Tab-separated table of C-alpha atoms in Angstrom:
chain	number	residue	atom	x	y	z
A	1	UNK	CA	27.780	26.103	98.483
A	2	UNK	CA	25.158	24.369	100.182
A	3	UNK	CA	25.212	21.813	102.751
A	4	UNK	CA	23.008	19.365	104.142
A	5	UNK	CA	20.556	21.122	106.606
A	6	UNK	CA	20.970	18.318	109.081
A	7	UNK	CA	23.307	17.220	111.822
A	8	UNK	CA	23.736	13.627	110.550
A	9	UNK	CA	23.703	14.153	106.860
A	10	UNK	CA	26.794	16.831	107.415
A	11	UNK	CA	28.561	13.868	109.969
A	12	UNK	CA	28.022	11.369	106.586
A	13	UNK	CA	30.056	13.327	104.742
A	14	UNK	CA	32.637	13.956	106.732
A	15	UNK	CA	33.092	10.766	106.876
A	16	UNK	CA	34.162	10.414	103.112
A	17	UNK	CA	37.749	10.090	102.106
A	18	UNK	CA	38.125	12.189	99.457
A	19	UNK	CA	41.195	11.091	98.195
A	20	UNK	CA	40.156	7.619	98.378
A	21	UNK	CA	36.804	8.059	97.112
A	22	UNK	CA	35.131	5.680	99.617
A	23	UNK	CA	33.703	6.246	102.832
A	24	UNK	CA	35.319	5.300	106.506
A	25	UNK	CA	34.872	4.876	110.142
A	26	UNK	CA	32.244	2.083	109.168
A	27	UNK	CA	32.600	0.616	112.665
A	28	UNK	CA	31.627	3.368	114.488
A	29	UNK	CA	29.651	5.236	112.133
A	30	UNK	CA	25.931	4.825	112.992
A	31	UNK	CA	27.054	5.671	116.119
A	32	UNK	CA	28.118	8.889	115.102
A	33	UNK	CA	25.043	9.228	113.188
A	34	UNK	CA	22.631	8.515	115.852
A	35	UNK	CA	24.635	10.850	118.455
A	36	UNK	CA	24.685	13.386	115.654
A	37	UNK	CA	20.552	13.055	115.300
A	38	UNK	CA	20.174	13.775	119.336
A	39	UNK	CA	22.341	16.521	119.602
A	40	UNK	CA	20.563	18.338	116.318
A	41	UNK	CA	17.695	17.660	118.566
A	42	UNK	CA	18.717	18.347	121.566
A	43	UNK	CA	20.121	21.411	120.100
A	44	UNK	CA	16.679	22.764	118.626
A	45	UNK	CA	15.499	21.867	121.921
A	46	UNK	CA	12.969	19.076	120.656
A	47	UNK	CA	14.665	16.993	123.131
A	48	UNK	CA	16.401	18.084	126.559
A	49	UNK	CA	18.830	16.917	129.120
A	50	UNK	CA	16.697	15.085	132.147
A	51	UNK	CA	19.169	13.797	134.882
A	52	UNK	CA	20.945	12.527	132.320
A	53	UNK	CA	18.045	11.049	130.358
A	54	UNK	CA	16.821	11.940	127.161
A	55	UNK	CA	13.282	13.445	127.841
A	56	UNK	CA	10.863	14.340	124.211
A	57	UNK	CA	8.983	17.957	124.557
A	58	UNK	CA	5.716	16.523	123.624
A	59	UNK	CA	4.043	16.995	120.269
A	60	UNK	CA	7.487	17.855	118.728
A	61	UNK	CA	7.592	17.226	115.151
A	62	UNK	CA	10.962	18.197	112.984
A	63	UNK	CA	9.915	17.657	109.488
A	64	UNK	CA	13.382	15.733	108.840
A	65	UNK	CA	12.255	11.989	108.029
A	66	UNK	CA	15.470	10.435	109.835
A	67	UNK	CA	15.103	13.208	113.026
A	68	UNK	CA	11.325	12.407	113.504
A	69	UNK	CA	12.059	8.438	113.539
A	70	UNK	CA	14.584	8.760	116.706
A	71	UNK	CA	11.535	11.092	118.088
A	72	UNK	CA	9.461	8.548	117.597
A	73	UNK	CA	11.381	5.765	119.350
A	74	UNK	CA	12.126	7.711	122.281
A	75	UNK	CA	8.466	8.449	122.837
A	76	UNK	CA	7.874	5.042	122.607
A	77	UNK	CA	9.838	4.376	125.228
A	78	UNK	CA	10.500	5.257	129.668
A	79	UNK	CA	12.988	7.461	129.814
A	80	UNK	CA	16.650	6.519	129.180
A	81	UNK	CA	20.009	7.499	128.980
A	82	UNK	CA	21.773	8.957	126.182
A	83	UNK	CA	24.289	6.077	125.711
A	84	UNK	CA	21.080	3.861	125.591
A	85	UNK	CA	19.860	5.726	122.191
A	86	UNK	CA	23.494	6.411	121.104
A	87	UNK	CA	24.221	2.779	120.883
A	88	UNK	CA	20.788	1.634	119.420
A	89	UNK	CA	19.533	0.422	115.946
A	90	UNK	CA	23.023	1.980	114.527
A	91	UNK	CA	22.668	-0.063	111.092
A	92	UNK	CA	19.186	1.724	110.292
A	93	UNK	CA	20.349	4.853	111.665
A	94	UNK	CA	23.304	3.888	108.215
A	95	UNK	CA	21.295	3.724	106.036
A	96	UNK	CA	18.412	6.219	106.520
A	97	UNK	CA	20.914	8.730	106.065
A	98	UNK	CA	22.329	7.367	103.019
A	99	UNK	CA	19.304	6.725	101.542
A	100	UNK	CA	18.194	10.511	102.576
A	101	UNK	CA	21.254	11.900	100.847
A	102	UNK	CA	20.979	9.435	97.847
A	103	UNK	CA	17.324	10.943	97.701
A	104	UNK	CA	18.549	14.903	98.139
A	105	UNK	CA	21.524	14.074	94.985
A	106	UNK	CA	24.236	14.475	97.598
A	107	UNK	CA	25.981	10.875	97.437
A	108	UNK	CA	25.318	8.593	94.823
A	109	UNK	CA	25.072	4.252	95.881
A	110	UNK	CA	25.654	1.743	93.802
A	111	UNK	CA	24.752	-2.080	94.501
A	112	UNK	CA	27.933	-3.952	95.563
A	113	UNK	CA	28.102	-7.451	96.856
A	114	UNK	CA	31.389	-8.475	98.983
A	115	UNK	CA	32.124	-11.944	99.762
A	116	UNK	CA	28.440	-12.864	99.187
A	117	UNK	CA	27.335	-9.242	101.779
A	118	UNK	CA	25.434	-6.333	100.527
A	119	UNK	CA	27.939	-3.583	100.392
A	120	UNK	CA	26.844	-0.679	98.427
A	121	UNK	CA	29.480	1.802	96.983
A	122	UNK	CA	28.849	5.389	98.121
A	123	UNK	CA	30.519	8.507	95.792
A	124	UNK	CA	30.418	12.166	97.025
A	125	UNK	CA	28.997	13.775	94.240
A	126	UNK	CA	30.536	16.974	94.763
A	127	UNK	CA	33.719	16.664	97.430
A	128	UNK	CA	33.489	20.494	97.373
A	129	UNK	CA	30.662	19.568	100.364
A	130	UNK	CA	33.170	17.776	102.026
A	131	UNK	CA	35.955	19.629	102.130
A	132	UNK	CA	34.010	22.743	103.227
A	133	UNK	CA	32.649	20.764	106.365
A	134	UNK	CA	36.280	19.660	107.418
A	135	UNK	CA	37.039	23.525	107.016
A	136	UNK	CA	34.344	24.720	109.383
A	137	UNK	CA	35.601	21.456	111.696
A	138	UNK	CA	39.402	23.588	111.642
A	139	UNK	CA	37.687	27.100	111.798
A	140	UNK	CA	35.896	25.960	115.126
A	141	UNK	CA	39.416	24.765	116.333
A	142	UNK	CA	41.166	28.371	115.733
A	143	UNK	CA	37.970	30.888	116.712
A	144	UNK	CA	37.697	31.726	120.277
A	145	UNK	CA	34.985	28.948	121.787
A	146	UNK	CA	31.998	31.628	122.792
A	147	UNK	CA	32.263	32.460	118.837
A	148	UNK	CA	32.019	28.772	117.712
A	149	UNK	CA	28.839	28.303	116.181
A	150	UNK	CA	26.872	25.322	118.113
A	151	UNK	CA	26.556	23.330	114.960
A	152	UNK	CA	30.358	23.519	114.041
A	153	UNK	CA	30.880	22.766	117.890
A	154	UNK	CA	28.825	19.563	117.652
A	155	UNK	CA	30.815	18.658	114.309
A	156	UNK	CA	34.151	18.985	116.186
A	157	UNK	CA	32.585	16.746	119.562
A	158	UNK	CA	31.476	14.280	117.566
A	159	UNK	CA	33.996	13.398	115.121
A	160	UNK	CA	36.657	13.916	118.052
A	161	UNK	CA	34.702	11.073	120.032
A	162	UNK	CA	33.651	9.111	116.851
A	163	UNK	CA	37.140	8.504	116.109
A	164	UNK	CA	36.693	10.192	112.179
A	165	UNK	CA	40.023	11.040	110.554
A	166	UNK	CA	39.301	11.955	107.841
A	167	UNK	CA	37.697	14.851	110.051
A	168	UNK	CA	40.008	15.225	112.496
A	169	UNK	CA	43.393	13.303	112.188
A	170	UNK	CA	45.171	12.013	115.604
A	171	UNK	CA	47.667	14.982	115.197
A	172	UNK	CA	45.174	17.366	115.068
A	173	UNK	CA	43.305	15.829	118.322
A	174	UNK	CA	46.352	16.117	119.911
A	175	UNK	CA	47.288	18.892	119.405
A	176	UNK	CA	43.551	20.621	120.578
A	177	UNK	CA	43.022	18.183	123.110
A	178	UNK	CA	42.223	21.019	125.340
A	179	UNK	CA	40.109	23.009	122.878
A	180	UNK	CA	37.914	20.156	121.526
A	181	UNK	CA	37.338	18.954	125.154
A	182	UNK	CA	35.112	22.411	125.602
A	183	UNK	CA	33.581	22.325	122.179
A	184	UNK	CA	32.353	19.192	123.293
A	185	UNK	CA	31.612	20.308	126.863
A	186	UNK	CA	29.598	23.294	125.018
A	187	UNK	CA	27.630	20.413	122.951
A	188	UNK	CA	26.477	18.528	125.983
A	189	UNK	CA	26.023	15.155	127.144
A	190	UNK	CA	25.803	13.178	123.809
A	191	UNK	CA	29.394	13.371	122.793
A	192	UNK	CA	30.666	11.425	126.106
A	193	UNK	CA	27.698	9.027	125.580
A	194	UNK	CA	29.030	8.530	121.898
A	195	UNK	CA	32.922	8.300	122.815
A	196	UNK	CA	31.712	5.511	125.758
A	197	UNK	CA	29.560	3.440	123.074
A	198	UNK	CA	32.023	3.085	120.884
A	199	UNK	CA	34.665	1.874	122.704
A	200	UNK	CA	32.517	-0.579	124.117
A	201	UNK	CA	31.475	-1.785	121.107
A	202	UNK	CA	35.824	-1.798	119.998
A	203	UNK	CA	35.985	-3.702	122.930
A	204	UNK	CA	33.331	-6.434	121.826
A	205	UNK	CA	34.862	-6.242	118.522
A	206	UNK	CA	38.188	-7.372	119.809
């Protein structure tokens, strides 16, 4: 079946808990989001690795609404690091995505007020989506890493250092400690920018 075409929009759902019908890692996820909208860029080289710093190829245009906003802030802006645009405007970064894959029929949202807050209830329309990202997440953990397709690399890097279980459960990270650490050594700089961010931000939280 068909899956989002986008780096972000496949990190959304993988964030869904099938079982539970409701989606996690709400913390942390427009972290994950953002991080996951850099290295899709980074990855179709609209964006490369400068020092450290995220540096725009100018004139790039994606096409993807939600890819071509974070474009659009970097070249707005001097140069800066990739934990700078990892941690930034995470609540947008949300619910563009949502609202992208609300707009595309993936998810459906439905108004929801908690204790007075706007909480909208997302459904999976079809967890078949889901459960064939979290497959390609365990392929990429058996295949030998030159075979690992960069995409399915990023997906394992980032919900390693996003913290997603319903992804990758703490067993699991365990247990390919070593292998996930090059996946996300073969995805570049964004996933240690993402895993510092949000442990910051725990940290704050606490």
């Amino acid at each position: 079946m068909d899956l989002p075409d986008s780096l972000p929009g496949r990190m959304y759902l993988l964030a869904y808990d099938t079982g539970r019908r409701r989606m996690t890692a709400w913390l942390q996820l427009g972290y994950v989001l953002r991080a996951a909208a850099l290295t899709d860029l980074l990855q179709c080289a609209v964006l490369t690795d400068d020092s450290g710093k995220a540096r725009l190829r100018p004139g790039a245009v994606v096409g993807d609404p939600v890819l071509d906003a974070v474009c659009q802030q970097i070249a707005g802006s001097r140069p800066r690091t990739w934990r700078h645009w990892v941690g930034r405007r995470d609540g947008a970064m949300k619910r563009a995505v949502r609202d992208q894959l609300a707009a595309a029929g993936w998810i459906r949202v439905e108004p929801r007020r908690i204790l007075g807050i706007s909480a909208p209830k997302v459904t999976v329309r079809d967890t078949r989506a889901v459960k064939r990202l979290t497959s390609m997440v365990s392929a990429a953990l058996r295949s030998p890493v030159d075979r690992v397709d960069p995409r399915d690399a990023a997906l394992v890097a980032l919900a390693a250092s996003g913290d997603l279980k319903t992804a990758l459960p703490r067993a699991t990270r365990r247990r390919h400690k070593e292998r996930i650490a090059r996946l996300s050594e073969q995805t570049g700089p964004i996933a240690k920018a993402l895993r510092n961010v949000i442990r910051q931000a725990q940290a704050a939280a606490s």
